[in-house]
Coordinates of C-alpha atoms in Angstrom, one line a residue:
X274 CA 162.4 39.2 125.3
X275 CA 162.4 42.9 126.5
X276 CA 162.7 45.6 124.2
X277 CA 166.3 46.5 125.4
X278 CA 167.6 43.2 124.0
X279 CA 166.1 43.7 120.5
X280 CA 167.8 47.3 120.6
X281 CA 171.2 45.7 121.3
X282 CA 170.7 42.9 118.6
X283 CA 169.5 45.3 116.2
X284 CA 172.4 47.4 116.5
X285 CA 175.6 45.1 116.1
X286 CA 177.3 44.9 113.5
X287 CA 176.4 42.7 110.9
X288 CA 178.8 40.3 109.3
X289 CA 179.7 38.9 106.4
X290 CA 180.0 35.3 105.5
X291 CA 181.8 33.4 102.5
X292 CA 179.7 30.2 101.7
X293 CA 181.6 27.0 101.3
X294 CA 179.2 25.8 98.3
X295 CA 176.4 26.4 96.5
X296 CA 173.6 26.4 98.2
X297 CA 170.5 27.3 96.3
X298 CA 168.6 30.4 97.4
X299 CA 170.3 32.2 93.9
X300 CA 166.9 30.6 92.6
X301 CA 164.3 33.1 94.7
X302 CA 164.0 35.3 91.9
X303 CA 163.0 32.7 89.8
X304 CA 160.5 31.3 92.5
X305 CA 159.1 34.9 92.5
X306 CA 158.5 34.8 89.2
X307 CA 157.0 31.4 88.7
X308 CA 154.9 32.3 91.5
X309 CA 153.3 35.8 90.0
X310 CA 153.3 34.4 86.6
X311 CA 151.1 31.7 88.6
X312 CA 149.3 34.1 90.8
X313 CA 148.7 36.8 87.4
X314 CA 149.0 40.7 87.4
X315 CA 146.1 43.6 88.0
X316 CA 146.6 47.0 86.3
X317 CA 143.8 49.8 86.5
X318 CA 143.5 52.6 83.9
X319 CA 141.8 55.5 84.7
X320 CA 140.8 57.7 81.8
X321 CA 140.0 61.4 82.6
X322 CA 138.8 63.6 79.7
X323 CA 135.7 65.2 77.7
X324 CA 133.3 63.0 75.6
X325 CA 134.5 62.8 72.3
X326 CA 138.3 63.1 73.1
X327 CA 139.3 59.6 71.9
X328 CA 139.8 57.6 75.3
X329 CA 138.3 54.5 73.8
X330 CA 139.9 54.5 70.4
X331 CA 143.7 54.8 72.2
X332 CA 142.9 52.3 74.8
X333 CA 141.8 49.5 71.9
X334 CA 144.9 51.2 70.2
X335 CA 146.8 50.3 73.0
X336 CA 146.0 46.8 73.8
X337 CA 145.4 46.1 70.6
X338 CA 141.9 44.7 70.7
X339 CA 138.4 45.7 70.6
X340 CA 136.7 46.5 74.1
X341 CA 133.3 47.2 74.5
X342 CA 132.6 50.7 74.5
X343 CA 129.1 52.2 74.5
X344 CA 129.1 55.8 73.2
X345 CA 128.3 58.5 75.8
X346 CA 126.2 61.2 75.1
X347 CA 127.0 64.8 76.0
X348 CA 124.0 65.9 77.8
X349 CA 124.5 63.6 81.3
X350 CA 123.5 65.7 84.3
X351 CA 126.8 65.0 85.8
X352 CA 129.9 63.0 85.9
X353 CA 130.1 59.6 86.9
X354 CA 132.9 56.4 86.4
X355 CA 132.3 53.5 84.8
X356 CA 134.7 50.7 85.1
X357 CA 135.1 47.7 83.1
X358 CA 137.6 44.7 84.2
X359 CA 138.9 42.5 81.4
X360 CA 140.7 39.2 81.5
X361 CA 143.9 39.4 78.5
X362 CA 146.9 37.0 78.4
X363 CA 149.7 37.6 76.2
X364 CA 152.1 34.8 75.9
X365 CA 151.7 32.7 79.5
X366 CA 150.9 36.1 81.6
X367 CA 147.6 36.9 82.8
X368 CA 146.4 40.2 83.5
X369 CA 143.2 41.3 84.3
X370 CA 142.7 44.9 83.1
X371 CA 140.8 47.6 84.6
X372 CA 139.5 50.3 82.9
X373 CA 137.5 53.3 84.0
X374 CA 135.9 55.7 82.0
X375 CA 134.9 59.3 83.5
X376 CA 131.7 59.4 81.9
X377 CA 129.6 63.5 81.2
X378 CA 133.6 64.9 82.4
X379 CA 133.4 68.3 80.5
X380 CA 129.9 68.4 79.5
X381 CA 127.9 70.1 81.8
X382 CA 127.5 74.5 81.8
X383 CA 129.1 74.6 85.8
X384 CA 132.2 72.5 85.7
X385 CA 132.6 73.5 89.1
X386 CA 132.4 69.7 90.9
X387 CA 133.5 67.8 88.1
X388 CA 136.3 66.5 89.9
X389 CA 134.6 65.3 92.9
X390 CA 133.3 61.9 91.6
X391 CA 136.7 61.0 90.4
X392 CA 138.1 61.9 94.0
X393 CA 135.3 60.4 95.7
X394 CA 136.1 57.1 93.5
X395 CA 139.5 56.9 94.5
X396 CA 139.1 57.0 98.1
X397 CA 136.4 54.4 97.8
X398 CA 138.8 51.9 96.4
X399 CA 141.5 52.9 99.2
X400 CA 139.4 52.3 101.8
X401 CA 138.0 49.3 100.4
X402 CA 141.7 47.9 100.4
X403 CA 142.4 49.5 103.7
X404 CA 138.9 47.6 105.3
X405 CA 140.4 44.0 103.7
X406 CA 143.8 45.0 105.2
X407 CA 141.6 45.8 108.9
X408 CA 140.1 42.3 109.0
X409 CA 141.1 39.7 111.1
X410 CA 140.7 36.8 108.7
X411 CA 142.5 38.6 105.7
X412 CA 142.6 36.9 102.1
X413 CA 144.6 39.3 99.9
X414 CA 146.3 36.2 98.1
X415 CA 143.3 36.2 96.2
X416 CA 141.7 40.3 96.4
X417 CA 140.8 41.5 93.3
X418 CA 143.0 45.1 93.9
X419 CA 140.8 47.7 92.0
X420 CA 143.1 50.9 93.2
X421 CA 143.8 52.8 90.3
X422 CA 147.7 52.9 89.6
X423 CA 147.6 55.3 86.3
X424 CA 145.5 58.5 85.3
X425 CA 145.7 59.3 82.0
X426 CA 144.3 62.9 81.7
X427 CA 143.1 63.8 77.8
X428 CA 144.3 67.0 76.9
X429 CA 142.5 69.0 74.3
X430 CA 144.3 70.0 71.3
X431 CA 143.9 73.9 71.6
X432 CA 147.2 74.7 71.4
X433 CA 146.9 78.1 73.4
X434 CA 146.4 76.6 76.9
X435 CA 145.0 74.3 79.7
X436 CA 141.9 74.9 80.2
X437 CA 140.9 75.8 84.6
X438 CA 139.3 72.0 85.0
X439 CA 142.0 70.6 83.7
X440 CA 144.6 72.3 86.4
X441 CA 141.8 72.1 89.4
X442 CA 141.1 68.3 88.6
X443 CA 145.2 67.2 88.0
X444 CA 145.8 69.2 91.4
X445 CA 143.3 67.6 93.0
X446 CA 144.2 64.1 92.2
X447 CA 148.4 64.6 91.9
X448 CA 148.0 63.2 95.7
X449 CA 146.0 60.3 94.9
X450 CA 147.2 59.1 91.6
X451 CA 150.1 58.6 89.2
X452 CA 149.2 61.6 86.5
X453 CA 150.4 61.2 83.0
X454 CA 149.1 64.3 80.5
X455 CA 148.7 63.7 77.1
X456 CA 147.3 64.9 73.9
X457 CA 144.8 63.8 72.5
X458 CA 144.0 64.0 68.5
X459 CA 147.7 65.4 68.5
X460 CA 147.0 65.0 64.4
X461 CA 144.7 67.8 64.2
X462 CA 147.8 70.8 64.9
X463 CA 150.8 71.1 63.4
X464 CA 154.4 70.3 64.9
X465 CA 155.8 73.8 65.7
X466 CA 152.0 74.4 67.3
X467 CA 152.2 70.8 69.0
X468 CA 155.6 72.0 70.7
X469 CA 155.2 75.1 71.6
X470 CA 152.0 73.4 73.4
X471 CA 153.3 70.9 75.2
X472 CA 156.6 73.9 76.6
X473 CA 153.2 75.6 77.8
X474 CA 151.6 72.8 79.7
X475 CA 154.6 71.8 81.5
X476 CA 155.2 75.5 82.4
X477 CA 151.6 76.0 83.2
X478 CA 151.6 72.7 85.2
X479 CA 155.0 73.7 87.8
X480 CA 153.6 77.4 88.1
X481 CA 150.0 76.0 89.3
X482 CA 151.8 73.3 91.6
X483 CA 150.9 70.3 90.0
X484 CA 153.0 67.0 90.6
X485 CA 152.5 64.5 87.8
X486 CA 154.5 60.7 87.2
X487 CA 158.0 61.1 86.6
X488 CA 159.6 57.7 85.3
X489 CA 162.4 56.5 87.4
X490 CA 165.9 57.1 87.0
X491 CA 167.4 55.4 89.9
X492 CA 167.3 51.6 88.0
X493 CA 170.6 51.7 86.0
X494 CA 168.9 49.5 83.4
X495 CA 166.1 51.8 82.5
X496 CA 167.4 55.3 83.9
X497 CA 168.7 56.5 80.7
X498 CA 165.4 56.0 78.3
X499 CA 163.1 56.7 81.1
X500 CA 165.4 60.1 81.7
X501 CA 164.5 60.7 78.3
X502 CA 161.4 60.0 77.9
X503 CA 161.1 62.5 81.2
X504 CA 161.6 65.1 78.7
X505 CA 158.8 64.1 76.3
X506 CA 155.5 64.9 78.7
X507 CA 153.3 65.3 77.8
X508 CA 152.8 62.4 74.8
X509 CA 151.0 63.4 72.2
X510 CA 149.4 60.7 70.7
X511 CA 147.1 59.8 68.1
X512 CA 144.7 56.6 68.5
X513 CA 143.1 54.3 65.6
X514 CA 142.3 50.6 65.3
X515 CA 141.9 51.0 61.5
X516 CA 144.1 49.2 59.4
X517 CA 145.8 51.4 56.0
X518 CA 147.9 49.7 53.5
X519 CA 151.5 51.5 53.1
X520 CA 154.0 50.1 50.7
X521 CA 153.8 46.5 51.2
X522 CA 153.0 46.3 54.7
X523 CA 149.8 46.8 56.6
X524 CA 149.8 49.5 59.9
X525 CA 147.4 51.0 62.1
X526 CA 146.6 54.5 60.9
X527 CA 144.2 57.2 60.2
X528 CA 143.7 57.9 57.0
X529 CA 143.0 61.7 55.5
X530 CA 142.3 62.5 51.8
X531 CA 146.1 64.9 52.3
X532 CA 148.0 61.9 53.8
X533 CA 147.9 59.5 56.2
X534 CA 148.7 59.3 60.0
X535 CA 150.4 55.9 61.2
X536 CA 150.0 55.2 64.9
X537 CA 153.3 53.4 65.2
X538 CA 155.3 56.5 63.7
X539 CA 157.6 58.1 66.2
X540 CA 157.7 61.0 63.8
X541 CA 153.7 61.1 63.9
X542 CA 153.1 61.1 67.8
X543 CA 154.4 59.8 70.6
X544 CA 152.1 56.6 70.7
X545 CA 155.2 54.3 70.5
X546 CA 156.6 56.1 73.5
X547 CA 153.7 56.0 75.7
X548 CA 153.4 52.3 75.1
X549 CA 156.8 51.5 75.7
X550 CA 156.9 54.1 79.0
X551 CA 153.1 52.8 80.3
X552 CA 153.6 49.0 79.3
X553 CA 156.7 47.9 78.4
X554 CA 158.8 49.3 81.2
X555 CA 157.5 50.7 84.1
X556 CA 154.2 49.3 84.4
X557 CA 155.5 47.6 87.9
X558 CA 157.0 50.8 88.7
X559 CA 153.1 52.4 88.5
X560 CA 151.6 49.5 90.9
X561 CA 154.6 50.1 93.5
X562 CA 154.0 53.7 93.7
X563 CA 150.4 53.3 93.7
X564 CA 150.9 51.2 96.8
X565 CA 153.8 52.3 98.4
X566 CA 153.3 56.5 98.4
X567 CA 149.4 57.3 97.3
X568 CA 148.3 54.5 99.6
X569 CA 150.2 55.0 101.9
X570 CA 149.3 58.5 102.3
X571 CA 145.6 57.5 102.4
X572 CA 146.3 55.1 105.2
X573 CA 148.5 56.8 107.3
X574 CA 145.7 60.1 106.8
X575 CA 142.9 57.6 107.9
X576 CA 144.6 55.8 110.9
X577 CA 145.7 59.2 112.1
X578 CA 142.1 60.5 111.7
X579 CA 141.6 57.5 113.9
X580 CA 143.8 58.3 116.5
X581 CA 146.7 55.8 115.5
X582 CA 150.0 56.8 115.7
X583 CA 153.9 55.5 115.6
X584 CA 154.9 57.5 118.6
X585 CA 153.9 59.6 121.5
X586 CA 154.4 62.9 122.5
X587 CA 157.8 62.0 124.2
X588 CA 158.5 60.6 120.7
X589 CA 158.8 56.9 122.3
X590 CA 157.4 54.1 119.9
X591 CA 153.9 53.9 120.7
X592 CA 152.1 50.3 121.7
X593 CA 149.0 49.4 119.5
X594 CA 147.6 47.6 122.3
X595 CA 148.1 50.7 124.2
X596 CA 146.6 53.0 121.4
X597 CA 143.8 50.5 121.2
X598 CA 143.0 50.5 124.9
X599 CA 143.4 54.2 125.0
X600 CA 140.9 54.7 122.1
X601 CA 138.3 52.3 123.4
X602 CA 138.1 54.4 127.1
X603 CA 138.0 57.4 124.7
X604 CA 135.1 55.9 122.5
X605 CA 133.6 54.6 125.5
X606 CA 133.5 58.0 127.6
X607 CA 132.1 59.5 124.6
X608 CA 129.6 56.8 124.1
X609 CA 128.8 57.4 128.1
X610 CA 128.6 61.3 127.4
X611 CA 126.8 60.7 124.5
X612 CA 124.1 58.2 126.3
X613 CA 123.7 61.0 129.1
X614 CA 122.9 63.8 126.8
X615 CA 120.1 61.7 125.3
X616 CA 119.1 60.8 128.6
X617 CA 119.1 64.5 129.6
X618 CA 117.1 65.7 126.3
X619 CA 115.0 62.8 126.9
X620 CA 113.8 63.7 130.3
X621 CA 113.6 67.3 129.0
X622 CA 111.4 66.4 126.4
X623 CA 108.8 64.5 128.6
X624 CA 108.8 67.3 131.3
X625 CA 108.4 70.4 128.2
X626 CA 105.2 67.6 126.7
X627 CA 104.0 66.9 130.6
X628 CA 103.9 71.2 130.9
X629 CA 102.5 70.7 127.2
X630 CA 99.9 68.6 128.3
X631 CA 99.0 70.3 131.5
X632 CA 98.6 73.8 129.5
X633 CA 96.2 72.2 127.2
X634 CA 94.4 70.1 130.0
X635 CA 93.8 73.2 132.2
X636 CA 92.9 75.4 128.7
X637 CA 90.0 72.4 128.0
X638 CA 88.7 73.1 131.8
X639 CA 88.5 76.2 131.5
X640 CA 87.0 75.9 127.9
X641 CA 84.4 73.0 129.5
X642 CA 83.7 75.4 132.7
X643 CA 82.8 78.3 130.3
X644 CA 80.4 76.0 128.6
X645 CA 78.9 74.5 131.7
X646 CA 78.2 78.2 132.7
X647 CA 76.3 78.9 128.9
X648 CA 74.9 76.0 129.5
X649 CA 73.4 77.1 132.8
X650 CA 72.3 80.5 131.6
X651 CA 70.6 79.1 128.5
X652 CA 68.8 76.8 130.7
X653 CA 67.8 79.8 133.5
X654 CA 66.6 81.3 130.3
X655 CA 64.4 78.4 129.0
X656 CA 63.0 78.1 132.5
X657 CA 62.1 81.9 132.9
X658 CA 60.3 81.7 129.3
X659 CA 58.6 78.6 130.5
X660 CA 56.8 79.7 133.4
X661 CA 55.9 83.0 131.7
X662 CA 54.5 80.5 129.2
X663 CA 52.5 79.0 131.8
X664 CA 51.4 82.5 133.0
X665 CA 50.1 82.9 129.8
X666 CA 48.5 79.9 129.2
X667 CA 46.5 80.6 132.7
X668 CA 45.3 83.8 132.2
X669 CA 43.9 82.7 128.5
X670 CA 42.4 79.6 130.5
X671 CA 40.6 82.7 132.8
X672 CA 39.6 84.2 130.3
X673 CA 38.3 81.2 128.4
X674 CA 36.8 80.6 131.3
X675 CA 35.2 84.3 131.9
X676 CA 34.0 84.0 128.2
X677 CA 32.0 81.0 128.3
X678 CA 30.3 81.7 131.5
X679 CA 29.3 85.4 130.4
X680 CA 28.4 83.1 127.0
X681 CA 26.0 81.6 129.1
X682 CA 24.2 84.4 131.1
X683 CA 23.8 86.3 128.0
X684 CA 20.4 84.4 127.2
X685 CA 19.0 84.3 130.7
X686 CA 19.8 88.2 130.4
X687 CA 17.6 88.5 127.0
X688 CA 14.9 86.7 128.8
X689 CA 14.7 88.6 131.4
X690 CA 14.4 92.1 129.3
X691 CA 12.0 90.9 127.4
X692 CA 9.7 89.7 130.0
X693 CA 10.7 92.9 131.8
X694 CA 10.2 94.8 128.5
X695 CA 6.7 93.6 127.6
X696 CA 5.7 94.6 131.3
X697 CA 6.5 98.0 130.9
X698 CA 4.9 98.1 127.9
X699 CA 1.6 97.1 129.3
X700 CA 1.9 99.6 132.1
X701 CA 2.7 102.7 130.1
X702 CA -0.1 102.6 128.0
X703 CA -1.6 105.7 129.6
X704 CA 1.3 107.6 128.9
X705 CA 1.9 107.0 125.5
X706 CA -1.4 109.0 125.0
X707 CA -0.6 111.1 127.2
X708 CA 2.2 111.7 124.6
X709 CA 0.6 111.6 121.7
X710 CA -1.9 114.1 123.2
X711 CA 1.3 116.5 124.4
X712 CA 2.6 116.1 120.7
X713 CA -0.3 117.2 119.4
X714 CA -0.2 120.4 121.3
X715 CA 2.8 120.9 120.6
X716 CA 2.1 120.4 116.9
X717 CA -0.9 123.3 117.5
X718 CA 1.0 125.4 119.9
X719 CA 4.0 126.0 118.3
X720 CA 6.5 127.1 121.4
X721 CA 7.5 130.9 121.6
X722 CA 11.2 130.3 122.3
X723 CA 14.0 132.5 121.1
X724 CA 16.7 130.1 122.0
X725 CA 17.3 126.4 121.8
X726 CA 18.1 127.3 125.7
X727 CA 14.2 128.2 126.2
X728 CA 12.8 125.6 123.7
X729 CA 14.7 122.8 126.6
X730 CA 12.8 124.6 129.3
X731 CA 9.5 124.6 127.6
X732 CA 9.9 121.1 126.8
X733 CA 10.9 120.8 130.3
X734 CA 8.0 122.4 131.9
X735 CA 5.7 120.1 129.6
X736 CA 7.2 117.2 131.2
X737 CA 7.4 118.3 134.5
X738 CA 3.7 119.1 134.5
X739 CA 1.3 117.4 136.1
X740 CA -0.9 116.8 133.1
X741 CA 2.2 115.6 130.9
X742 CA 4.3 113.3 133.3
X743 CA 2.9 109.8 132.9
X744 CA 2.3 107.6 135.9
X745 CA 5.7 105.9 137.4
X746 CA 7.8 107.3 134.7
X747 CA 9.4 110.1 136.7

């Protein structure tokens, strides 16, 4: 059927009919009961305030039970949740209740990102709903829903002001969660304090922007108390699972040595109202809203983040098939461009490692022909000291040589003087008296020389005389 034909069904004018008997579907809105009676209820509590505020004690107030609570200390290095899922039936309803505790909110000197894990935690269980909504084989019959559909936000009991975390955190999370404020410990100021306080959190809370859960007032059954109980945020409430005897019956109360504090009280604290308001009334109202607007928002934020939407720019409804076709060629191309810059950058990084590699091949040549050339020096130099090694070893050989043989000839030498020696003797034996005779004169005849000039020429002419020179001497 073309779209035409659904536009002109849609638009005629609907009729009405009178039945002619009963017929039976008066009984849906008993079927839907039976059936979520059946099925059973989820409801998530998130509990946002600073250790030691009393989140525990008012949620055991509240249910009326004991939970299991372990006691945080105030030195954690930061904030983190920590939620715990119970199974309680009252009557023949089921409900399994969800409770998360901001654990180290408050504690730490910077209180600067303190909000972060609680919006961080949020999102997570959006998106875990929205990924179960995605798949093709859904099973939300049966999905445990963990989004949370109330914030409670702890409010110290200054009575002066709110303090800057608690106006950044409720603005951050007024867009993500239903926000009810309340005091806690509302016991420990008085009544003229507590209102004055609450006239300055509601003023300081529409002057900062911050959008917290209004109860309806468009169901005629519950617009009147929850118009009135409008006027009452934030409750202050005190919390105790301690039982007090008063008169002759038995309540929940906290009990000081001036008087005692009963829970239940209206004229103690608003406990009774935020009961009735969280509970009792508009407990559906919280899991619609949760669903229908904070959800929503997140979903519609995500898909358009995507690049899903209803209509086009000609503001003509927009085909999902078309959107998803569209998308794929865009993820496609992208994955194309993305494939050929890595391609690119690859083939960019091989040719700057190939010039790497070439740089440092040619720098080890040129670092091996340098040592080639030392090496042929040193060697040129070993060489030149070798043969003048050699040199030297031959000339010491020479002389070696030249030694020995003179060695040798010495003796033959000796031989020969003395034979030569002992000849001369025999031959000059004339002369030597000769001598002996000259001396003698000479020892008689003492010379007359003035000089050492004329005493050489005397001697002179003695030799050189016939009768003094000796035969073969001269």
């Amino acid at each position: 059927m073309a779209a035409t034909d659904v536009d002109v069904f849609s638009n005629e004018e609907k009729r009405n009919l009178n039945l002619g008997g009963h017929v039976g579907f008066d009984s849906l809105p008993d079927q839907l009961v039976s059936k979520s009676v059946t099925q059973g209820f989820c409801f998530n509590i998130l509990c946002v305030g600073e250790t030691g505020i009393g989140k525990s004690t008012l949620m055991n107030t509240l249910f009326n039970t004991m939970f299991e609570n372990e006691e945080a200390s105030h030195y954690q290095n930061g904030v983190y949740l920590r939620p715990r899922t119970y199974d309680l039936k009252e009557s023949n309803v089921q409900l399994k209740l969800t409770i998360v505790d901001t654990v180290g909110f408050g504690d730490q000197i910077n209180k600067e990102d303190s909000y972060k894990p609680i919006v961080n935690y949020i999102d997570t269980e959006f998106e875990n709903y929205l990924q179960e909504e995605l798949k093709i084989k859904r099973s939300l019959f049966n999905y445990h829903d963990t989004r949370i559909h109330i914030c409670l936000y702890f409010i110290a009991p200054t009575g002066h002001s709110l303090k800057s975390l608690d106006l950044v955190t409720m603005k951050k999370l007024d867009s993500k969660v239903n926000i009810i404020p309340i005091i806690a410990k509302a016991d420990t100021i008085s009544k003229s304090e507590l209102h004055k306080f609450k006239i300055k959190i509601m003023s300081e809370l529409v002057s900062n922007g911050v959008q917290i859960y209004q109860f309806p007032t468009d169901d005629e059954t519950v617009s009147e108390i929850n118009a009135s109980m409008n006027a009452h945020l934030p409750f202050a409430v005190v919390g105790s699972v301690e039982e007090v005897k008063v008169g002759n019956k038995t309540v929940r109360a906290r009990q000081y040595p001036w008087g005692i504090v009963q829970v239940e009280n209206e004229s103690h604290c608003d406990f009774v109202k935020l009961r009735e308001m969280l509970i009792r009334v508009n407990m559906e109202d919280l899991r619609e809203q949760t669903h229908a607007r904070h959800y929503e928002l997140y979903r519609r934020c995500k898909l358009e983040e995507m690049g899903f939407k209803d209509t086009d720019p000609d503001s003509q409804p927009f085909s999902l098939q078309e959107t998803y076709e569209a998308k794929r060629k865009e993820f496609l191309g992208d994955l194309q461009r993305k494939e050929e810059e890595m391609r690119q950058m690859f083939v960019n990084k091989v040719k700057e490692t190939e010039a790497e590699l070439k740089e440092k091949e040619r720098e080890l040549h040129d670092k091996f022909e340098q040592l080639k050339r030392m090496h042929q020096e040193e060697k040129r130099k070993v060489e030149e000291k070798r043969r003048d090694l050699e040199e030297e070893m031959n000339a010491f050989n020479r002389k070696k040589v030249a030694v020995e043989t003179l060695s040798l000839a010495q003796p033959m030498k000796k031989e020969k003087d003395r034979k030569k020696s002992v000849k001369t003797e025999n031959q000059s034996g004339v002369s030597a008296s000769s001598s002996k005779v000259m001396m003698a004169k000479a020892n008689v005849e003492p010379l007359n020389c003035q000089s050492w000039w004329q005493a050489i020429q005397c001697c002179t002419c003695l030799v050189h005389n016939a009768a003094w020179k000796p035969a073969g001497l001269f």
